[in-house]
Short mmCIF file of C-alpha atoms (C1' of nucleotides) in Angstrom, two decimals:
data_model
loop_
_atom_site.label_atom_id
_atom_site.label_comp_id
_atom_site.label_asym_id
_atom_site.label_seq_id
_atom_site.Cartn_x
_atom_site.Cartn_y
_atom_site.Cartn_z
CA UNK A 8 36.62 -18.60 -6.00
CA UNK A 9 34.58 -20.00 -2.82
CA UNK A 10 36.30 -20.65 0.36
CA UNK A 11 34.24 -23.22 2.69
CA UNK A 12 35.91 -21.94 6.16
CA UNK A 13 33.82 -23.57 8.85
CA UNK A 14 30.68 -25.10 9.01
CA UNK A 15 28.36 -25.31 12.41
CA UNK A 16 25.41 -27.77 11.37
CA UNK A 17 24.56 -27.13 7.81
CA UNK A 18 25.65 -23.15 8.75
CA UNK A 19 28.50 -22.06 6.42
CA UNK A 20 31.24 -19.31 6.81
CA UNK A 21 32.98 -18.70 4.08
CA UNK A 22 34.68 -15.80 1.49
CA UNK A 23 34.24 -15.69 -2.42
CA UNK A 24 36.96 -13.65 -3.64
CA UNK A 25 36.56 -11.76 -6.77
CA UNK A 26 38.26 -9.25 -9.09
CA UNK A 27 36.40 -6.92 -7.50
CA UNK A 28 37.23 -7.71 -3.56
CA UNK A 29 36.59 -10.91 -1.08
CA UNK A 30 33.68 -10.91 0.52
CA UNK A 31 32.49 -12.52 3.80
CA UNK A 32 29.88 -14.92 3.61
CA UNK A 33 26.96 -15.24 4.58
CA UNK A 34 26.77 -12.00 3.46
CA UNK A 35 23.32 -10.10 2.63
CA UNK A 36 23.78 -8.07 -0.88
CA UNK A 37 22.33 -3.92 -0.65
CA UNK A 38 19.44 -4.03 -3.59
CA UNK A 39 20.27 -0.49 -5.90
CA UNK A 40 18.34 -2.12 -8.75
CA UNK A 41 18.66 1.06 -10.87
CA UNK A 42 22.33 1.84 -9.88
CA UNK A 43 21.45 3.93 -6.96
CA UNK A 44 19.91 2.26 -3.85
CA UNK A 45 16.29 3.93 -3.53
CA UNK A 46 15.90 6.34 -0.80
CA UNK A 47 18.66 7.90 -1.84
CA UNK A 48 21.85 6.55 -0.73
CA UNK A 49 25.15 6.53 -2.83
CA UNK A 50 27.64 4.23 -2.88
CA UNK A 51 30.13 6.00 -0.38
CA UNK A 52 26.75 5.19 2.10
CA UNK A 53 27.29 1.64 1.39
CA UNK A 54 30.84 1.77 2.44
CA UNK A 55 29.38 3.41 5.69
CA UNK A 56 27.39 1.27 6.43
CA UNK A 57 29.64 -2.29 5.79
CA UNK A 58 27.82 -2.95 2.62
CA UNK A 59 29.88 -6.05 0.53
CA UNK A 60 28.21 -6.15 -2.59
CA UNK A 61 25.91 -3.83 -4.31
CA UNK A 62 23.28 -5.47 -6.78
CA UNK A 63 21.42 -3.81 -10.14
CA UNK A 64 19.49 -5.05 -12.34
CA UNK A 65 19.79 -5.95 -15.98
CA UNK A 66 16.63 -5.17 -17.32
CA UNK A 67 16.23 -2.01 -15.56
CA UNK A 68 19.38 -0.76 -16.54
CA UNK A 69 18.87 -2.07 -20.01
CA UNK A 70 16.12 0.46 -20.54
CA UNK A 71 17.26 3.10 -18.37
CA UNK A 72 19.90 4.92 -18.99
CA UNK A 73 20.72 1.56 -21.43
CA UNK A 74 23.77 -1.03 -21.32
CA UNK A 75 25.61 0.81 -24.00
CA UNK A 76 25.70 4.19 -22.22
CA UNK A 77 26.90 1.83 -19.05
CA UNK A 78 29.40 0.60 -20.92
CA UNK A 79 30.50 3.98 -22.48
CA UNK A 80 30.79 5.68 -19.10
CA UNK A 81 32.95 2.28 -18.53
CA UNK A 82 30.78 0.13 -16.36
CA UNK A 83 28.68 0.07 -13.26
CA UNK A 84 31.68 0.53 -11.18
CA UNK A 85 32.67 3.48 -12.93
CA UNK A 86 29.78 5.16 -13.08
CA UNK A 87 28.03 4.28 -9.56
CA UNK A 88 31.73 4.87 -7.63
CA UNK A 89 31.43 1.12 -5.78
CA UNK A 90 34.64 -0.28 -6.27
CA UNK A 91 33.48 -3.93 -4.23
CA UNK A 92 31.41 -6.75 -5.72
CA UNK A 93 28.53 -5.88 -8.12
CA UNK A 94 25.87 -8.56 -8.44
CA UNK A 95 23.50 -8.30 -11.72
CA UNK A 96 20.38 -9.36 -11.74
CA UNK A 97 19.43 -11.59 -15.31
CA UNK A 98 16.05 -9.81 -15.69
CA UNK A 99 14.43 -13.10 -15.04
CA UNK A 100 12.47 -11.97 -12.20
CA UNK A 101 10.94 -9.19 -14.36
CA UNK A 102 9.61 -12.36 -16.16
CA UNK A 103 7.83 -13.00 -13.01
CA UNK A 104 6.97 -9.27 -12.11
CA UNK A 105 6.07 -8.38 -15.32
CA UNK A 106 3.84 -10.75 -15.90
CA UNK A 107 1.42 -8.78 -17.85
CA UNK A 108 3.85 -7.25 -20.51
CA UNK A 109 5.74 -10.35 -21.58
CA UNK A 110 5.10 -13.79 -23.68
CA UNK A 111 7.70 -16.30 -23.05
CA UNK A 112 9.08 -18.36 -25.86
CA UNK A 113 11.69 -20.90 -26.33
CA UNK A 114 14.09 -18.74 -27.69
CA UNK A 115 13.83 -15.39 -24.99
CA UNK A 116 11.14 -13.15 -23.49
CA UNK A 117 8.98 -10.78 -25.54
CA UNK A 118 8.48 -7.82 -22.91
CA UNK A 119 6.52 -4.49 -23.38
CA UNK A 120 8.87 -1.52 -21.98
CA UNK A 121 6.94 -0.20 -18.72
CA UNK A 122 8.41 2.95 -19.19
CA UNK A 123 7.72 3.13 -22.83
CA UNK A 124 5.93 0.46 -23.67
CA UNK A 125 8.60 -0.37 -26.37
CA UNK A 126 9.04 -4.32 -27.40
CA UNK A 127 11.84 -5.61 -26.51
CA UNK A 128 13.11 -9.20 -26.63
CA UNK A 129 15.50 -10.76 -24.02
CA UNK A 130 16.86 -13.94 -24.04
CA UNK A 131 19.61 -15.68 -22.39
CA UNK A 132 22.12 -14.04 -24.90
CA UNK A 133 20.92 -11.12 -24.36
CA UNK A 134 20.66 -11.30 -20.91
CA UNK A 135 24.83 -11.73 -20.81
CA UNK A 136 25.34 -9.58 -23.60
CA UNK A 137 23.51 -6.59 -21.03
CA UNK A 138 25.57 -8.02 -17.99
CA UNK A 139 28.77 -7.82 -19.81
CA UNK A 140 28.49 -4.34 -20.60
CA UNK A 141 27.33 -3.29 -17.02
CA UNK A 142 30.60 -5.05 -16.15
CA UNK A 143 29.22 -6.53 -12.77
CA UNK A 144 31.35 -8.98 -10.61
CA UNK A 145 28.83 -11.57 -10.73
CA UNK A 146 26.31 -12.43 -13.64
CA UNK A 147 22.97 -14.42 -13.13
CA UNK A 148 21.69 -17.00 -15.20
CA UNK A 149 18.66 -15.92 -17.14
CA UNK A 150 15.57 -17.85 -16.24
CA UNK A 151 12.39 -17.50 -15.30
CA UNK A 152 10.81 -17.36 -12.16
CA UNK A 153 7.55 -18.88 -11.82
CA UNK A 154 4.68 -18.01 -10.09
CA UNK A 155 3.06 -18.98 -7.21
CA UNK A 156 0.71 -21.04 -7.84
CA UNK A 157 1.80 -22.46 -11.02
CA UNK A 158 0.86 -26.21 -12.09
CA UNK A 159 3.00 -29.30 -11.94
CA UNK A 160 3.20 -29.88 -15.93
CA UNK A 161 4.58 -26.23 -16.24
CA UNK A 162 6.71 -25.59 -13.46
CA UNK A 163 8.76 -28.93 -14.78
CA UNK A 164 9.06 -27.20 -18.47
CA UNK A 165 9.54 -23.88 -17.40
CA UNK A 166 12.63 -25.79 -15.12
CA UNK A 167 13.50 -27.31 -17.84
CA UNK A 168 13.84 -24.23 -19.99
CA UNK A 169 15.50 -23.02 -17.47
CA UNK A 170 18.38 -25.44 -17.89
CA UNK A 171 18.43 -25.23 -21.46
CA UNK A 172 18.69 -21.21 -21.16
CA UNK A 173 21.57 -22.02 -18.43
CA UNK A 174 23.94 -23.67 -21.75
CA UNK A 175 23.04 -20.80 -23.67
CA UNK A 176 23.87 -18.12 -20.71
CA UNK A 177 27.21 -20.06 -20.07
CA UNK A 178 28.38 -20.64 -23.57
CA UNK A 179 27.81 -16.58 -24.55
CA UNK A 180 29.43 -15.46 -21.32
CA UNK A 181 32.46 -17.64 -22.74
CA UNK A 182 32.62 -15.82 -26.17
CA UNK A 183 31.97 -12.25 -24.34
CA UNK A 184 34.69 -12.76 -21.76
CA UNK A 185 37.30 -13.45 -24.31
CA UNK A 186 36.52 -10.10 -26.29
CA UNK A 187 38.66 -7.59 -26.36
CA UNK A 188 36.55 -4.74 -25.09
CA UNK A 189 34.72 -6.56 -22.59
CA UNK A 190 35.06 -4.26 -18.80
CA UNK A 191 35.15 -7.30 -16.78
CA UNK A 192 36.67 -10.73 -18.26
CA UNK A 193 36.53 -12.57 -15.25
CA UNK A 194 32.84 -11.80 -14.71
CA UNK A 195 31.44 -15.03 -13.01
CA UNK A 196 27.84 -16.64 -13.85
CA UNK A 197 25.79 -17.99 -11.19
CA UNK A 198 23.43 -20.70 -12.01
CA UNK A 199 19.55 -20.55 -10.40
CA UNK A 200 17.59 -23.60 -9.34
CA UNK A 201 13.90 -23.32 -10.09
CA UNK A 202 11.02 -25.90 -9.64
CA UNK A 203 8.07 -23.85 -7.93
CA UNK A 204 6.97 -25.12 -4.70
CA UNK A 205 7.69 -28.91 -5.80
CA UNK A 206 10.66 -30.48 -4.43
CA UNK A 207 11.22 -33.40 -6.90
CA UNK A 208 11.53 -30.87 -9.77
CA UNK A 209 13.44 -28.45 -7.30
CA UNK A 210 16.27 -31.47 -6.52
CA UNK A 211 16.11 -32.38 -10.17
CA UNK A 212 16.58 -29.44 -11.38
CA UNK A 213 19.58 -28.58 -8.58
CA UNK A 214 21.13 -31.65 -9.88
CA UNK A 215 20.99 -30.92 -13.37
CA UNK A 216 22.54 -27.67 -13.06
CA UNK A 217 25.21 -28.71 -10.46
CA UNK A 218 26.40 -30.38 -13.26
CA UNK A 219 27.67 -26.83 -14.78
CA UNK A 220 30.34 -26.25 -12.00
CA UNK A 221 29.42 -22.58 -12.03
CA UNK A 222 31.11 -20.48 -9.52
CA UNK A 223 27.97 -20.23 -7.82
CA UNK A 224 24.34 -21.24 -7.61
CA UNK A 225 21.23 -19.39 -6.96
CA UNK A 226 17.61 -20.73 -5.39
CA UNK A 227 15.22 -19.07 -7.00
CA UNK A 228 11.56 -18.63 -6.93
CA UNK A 229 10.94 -18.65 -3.82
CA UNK A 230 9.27 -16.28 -1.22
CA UNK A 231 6.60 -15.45 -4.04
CA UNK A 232 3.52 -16.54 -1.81
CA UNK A 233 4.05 -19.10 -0.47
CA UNK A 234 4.46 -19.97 3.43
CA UNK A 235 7.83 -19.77 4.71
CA UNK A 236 7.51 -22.90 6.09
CA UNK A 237 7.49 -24.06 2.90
CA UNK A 238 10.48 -22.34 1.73
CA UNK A 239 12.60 -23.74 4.40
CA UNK A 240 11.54 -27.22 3.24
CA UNK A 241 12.21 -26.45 -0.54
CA UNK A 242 16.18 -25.03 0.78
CA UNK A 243 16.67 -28.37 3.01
CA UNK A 244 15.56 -30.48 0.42
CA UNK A 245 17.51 -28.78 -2.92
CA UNK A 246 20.90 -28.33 -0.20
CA UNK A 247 22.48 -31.30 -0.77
CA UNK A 248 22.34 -31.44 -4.20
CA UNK A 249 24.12 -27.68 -4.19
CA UNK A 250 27.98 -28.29 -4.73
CA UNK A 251 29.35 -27.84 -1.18
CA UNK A 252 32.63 -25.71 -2.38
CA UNK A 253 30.28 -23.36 -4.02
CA UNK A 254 28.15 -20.18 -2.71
CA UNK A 255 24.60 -20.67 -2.49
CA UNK A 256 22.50 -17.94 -2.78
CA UNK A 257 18.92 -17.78 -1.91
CA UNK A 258 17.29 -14.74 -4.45
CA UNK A 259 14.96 -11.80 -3.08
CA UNK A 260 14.72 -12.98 0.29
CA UNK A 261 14.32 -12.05 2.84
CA UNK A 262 13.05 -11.17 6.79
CA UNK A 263 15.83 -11.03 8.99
CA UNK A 264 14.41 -14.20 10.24
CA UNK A 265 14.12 -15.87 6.84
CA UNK A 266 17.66 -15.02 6.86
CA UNK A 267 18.62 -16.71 10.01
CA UNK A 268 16.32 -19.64 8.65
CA UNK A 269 18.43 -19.80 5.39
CA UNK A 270 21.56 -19.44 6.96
CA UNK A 271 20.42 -22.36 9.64
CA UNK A 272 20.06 -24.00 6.57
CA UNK A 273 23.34 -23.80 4.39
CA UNK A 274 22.41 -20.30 2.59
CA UNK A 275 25.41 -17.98 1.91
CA UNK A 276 24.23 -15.24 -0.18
CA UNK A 277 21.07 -13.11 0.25
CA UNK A 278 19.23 -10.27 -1.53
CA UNK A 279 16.08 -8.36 -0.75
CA UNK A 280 14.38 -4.71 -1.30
CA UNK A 281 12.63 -5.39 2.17
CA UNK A 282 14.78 -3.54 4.11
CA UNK A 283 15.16 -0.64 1.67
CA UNK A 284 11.74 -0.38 0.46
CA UNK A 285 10.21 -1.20 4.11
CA UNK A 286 12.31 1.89 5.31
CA UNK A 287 11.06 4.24 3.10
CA UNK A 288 7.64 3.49 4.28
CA UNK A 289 8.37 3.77 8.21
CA UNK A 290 8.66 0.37 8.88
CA UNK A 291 11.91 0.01 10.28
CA UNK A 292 14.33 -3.21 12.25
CA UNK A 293 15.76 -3.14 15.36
CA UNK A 294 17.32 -5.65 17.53
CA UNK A 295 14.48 -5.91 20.16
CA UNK A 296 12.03 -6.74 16.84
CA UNK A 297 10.11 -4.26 14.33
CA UNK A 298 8.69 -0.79 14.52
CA UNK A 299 6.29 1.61 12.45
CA UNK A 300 7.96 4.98 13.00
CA UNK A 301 5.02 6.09 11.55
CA UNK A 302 3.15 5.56 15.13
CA UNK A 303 1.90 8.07 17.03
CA UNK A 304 3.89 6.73 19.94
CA UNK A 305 7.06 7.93 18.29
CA UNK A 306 5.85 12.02 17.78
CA UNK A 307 7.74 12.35 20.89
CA UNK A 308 9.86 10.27 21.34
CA UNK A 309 14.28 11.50 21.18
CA UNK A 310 15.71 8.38 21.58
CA UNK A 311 17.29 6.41 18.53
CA UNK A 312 15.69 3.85 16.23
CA UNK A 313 17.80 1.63 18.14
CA UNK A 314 19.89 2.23 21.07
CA UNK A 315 21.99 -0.41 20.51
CA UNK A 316 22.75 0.58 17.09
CA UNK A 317 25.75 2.58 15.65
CA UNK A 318 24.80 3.13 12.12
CA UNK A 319 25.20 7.29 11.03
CA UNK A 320 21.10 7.39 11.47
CA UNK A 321 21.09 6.02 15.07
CA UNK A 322 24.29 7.89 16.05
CA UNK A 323 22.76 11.59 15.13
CA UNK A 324 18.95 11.25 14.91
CA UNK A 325 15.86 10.63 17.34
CA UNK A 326 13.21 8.45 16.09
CA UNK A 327 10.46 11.81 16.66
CA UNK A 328 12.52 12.84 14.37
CA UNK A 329 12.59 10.50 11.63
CA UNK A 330 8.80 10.40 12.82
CA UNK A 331 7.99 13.89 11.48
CA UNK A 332 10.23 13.34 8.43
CA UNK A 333 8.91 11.14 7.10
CA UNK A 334 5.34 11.42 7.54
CA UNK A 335 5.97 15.19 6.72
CA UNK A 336 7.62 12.96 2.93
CA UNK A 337 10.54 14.54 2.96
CA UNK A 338 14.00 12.69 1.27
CA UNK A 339 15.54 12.99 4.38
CA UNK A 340 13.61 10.70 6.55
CA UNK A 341 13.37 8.02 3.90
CA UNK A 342 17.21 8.54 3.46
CA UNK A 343 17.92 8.26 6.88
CA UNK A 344 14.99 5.20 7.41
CA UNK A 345 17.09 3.04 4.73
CA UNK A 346 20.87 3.73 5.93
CA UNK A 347 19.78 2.44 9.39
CA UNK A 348 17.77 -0.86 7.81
CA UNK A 349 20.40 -1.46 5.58
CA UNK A 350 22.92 -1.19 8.19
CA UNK A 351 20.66 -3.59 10.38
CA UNK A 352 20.76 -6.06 7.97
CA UNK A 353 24.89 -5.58 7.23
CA UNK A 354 24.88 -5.96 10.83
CA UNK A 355 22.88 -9.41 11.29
CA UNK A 356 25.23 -10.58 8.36
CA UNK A 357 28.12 -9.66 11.03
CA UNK A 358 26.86 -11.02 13.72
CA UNK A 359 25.92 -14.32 12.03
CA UNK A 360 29.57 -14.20 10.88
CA UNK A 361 30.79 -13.94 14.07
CA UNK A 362 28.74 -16.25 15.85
CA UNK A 363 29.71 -19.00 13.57
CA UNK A 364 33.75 -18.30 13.70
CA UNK A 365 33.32 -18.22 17.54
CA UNK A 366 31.19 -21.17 17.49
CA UNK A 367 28.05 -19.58 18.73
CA UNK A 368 25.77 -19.97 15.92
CA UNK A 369 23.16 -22.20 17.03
CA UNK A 370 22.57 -20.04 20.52
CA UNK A 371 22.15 -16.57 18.73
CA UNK A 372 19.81 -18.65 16.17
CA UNK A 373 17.64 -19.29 18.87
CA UNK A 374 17.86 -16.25 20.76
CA UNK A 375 16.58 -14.31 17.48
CA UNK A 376 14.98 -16.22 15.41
CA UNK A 377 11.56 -15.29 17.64
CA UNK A 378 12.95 -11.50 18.78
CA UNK A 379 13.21 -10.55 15.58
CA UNK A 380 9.63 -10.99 14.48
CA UNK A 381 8.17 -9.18 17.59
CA UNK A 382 6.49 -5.98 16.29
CA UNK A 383 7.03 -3.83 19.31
"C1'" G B 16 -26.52 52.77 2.67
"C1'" G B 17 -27.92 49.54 -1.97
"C1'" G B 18 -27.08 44.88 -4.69
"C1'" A B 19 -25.16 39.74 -5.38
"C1'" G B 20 -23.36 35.34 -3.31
"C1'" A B 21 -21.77 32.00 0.49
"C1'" G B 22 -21.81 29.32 5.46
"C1'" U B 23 -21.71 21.00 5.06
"C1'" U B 24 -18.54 16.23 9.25
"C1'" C B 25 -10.80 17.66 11.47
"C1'" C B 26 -9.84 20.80 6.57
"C1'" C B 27 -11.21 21.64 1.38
"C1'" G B 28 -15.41 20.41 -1.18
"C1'" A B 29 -20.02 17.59 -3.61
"C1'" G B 30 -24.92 17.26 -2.35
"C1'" U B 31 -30.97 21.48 -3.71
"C1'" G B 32 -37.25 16.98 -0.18
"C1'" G B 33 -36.78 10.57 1.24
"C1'" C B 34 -31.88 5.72 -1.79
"C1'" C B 35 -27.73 11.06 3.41
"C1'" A B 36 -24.05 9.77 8.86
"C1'" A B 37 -23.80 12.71 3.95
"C1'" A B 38 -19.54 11.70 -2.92
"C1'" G B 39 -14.41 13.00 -3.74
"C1'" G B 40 -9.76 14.88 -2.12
"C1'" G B 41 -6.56 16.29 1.93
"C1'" G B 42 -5.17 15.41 6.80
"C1'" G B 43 -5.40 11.80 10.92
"C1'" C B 44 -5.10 6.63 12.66
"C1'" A B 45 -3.59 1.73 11.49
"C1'" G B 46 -1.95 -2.26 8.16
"C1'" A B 47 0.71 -4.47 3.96
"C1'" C B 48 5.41 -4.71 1.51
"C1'" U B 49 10.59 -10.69 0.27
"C1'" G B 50 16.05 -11.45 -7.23
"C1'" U B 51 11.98 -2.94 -6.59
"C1'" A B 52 6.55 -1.05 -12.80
"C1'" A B 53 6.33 0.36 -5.10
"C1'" A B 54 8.52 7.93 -1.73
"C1'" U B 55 3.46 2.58 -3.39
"C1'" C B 56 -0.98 0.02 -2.05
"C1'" U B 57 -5.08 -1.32 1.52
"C1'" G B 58 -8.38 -0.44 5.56
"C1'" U B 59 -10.46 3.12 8.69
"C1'" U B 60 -11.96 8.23 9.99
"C1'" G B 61 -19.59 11.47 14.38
"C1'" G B 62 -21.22 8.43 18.97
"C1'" C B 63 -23.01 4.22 20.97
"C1'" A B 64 -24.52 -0.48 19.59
"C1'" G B 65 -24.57 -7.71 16.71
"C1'" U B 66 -27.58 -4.60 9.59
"C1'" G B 67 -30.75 -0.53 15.02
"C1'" C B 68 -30.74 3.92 17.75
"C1'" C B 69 -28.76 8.80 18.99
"C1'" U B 70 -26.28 13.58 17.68
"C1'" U B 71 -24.63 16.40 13.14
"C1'" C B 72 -24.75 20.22 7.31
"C1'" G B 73 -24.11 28.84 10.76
"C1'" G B 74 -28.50 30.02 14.62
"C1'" U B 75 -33.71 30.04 15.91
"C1'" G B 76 -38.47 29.03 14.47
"C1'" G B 77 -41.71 27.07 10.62
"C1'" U B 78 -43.81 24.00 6.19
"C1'" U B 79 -43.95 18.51 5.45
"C1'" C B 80 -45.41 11.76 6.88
"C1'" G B 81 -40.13 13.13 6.02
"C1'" A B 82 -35.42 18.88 5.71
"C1'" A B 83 -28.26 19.58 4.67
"C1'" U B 84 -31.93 20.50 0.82
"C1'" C B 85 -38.24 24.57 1.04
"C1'" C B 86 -39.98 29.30 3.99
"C1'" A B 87 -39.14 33.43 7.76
"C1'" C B 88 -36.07 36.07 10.74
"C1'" C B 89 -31.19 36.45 12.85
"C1'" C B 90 -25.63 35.92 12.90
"C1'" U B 91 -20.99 35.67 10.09
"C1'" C B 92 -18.07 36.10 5.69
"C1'" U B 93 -16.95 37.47 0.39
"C1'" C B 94 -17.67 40.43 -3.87
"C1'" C B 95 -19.94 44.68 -6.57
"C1'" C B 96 -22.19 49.72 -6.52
"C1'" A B 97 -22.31 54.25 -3.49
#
RNA sequence: GGGAGAGUUCCCGAGUGGCCAAAGGGGGCAGACUGUAAAUCUGUUGGCAGUGCCUUCGGUGGUUCGAAUCCACCCUCUCCCA
């Protein structure tokens, strides 16, 4: 259930309360696509660093260690120790990154394992068949997420499919909630709005699915090449077709700035592996903009990645050292590299929260929304 | 003391007359990364300088139109026999 608290413009603060915990939106969700965010960090990090939800992925997990052994060591939040919102990913932007193992029918996805190069077949069944015994919080829809380019004619069937895929996914997540053995019955399905980079088929779409009165709805698609500006446009022009008393959740994106952008723009929900998989290569946020602790500059230098941050990294470590770490590869300095971005990120959630309770939003939009992009 | 082999750019290492400022790797420097096939990938790595010049393949001299490559001597290192 979705809580609209306050709104500042189209800015929204609000709390989606779950079997598994509220939690405070907008709210930016900690990508551990295997289980396990990479880098190393477990989930008693996440609870150090004021992660809310923790998201995996279905097809990943599906081949690795396999749904059934999830569901035998009695779900995700058994097995990973996170006891707050899990978020499952449908698989459907494997579609998309796998381009070159799959053939996409009507009926599901033919995929080539890229571990073993094993067919499989996933379809929207199985896509909520895979969710249900991972036992997340929150399923997603399974569709399929375009790329960029992709022409007019099939972006508006692939939507379409989409939305046909949508009454399938909603339908079996019926029937497997009201099993017996199922880990999570009150698992919730979130609808995702696709259309590429055209905005009649975007609104068209957002209206069809609206329809659905799903406890949440996704954009999806988007930040897959094309400009930001663009994405912006695409979120303005699909957010007032989004049911109001529902979260809206803007998939795999993004910057901290595309963040702010979204959230300028009535986003709630966010996901990305930038600040995980940026950390592990050196390139790390602060609040005065972005840094590659990679740089020579830093061989020296003791004081933190940020001085204004408290996350365990900042509190304990000097950026020479993270420096040597992690150009020297070891786990450590990737470790320590994604506990601070993550904890950035938890933190720009925060302070968006707060600005908009106190009624500051729009001032510490503009103060950051260029800040945050400087590379210094 | 005798014999065999080796010394290449920051390092390892290819190259045995011109297409060589010199493969490849490492390291260095920088960049990319957006529902994670990503602890990955890309660029660059002698100096000047607008496709040209200069310096460089242990040292010195030589052969040649032309030498990292051939010859002589020297230096250093490794291995084998005494």
């Amino acid at each position: 259930m979705f809580t609209l608290q306050k709104k500042c413009g189209n800015a929204r603060r609000g709390e989606l309360t779950t079997v598994h915990g509220t939690v405070q939106t907008p709210a930016f969700m900690n990508v551990a696509t295997c289980g396990a965010i990479k880098g190393g960090l477990s989930a008693f990090d996440l609870k150090e660093i004021g992660t809310q939800v923790m998201l995996c992925n279905t097809y990943h997990l599906h081949l690795r260690p396999t749904d059934a052994v999830v569901k035998q060591l009695g779900g995700l939040h058994k097995m990973t120790k996170w006891d707050s919102v899990i978020l499952t990913d449908s698989g459907g932007f494997q579609v998309f990154s796998l381009a070159k193992l799959r053939n996409i029918k009507e009926e599901g996805v033919y995929f080539n394992s890229h571990i073993s190069g094993a067919k499989i077949f996933m379809g929207p069944e199985q896509s909520m068949q895979i969710q249900s015994n991972l036992g997340s919080t929150i399923a997603m829809a399974f569709d399929e997420c375009v790329a960029n380019p992709s022409e007019y004619s099939y972006t508006k069937e692939s939507a379409q499919r989409t939305t046909r895929w949508l009454v399938r996914c909603i339908d079996e997540m019926k029937r497997l909630n009201s099993l017996d053995d199922t880990i999570n019955k009150e698992q919730m399905l979130f609808g995702i709005n696709q259309g590429g980079i055209y905005n009649d088929l975007r609104i068209e779409h957002m209206k069809e699915i609206a329809e659905f009165d799903l406890p949440g709805y996704a954009i999806g698609g988007l930040a897959v090449g094309e400009p930001a500006e663009k994405m912006y446009e695409i979120i303005e022009d699909v957010e007032p077709f989004a049911p109001q008393n529902k979260p809206r959740y803007l998939m795999g994106v993004g910057t901290p700035v595309n963040i702010l952008e979204g959230v300028y723009r009535g986003v709630d929900l966010f996901d990305c592996v930038m600040p995980s998989r940026n950390a592990r290569h050196g390139h790390l946020f602060t609040w005065d903009g972005i840094i590659n602790i990679n740089n020579k500059k830093y061989e020296l230098d003791e004081s933190p990645i940020d001085k204004s941050c408290d996350c365990p990294t900042c509190k304990n470590f000097s950026r020479a050292y993270i420096h040597h770490l992690i150009k020297a590869d070891e786990m450590l300095g990737m470790r320590l590299a994604v506990r601070h971005n993550l904890h950035f990120y938890n933190e720009l959630m925060q302070k968006i929260r707060d600005s908009l309770d106190d009624g500051t939003f729009e001032s510490f939009y503009n103060k950051y929304k260029d800040i945050l992009c400087n590379r210094i």
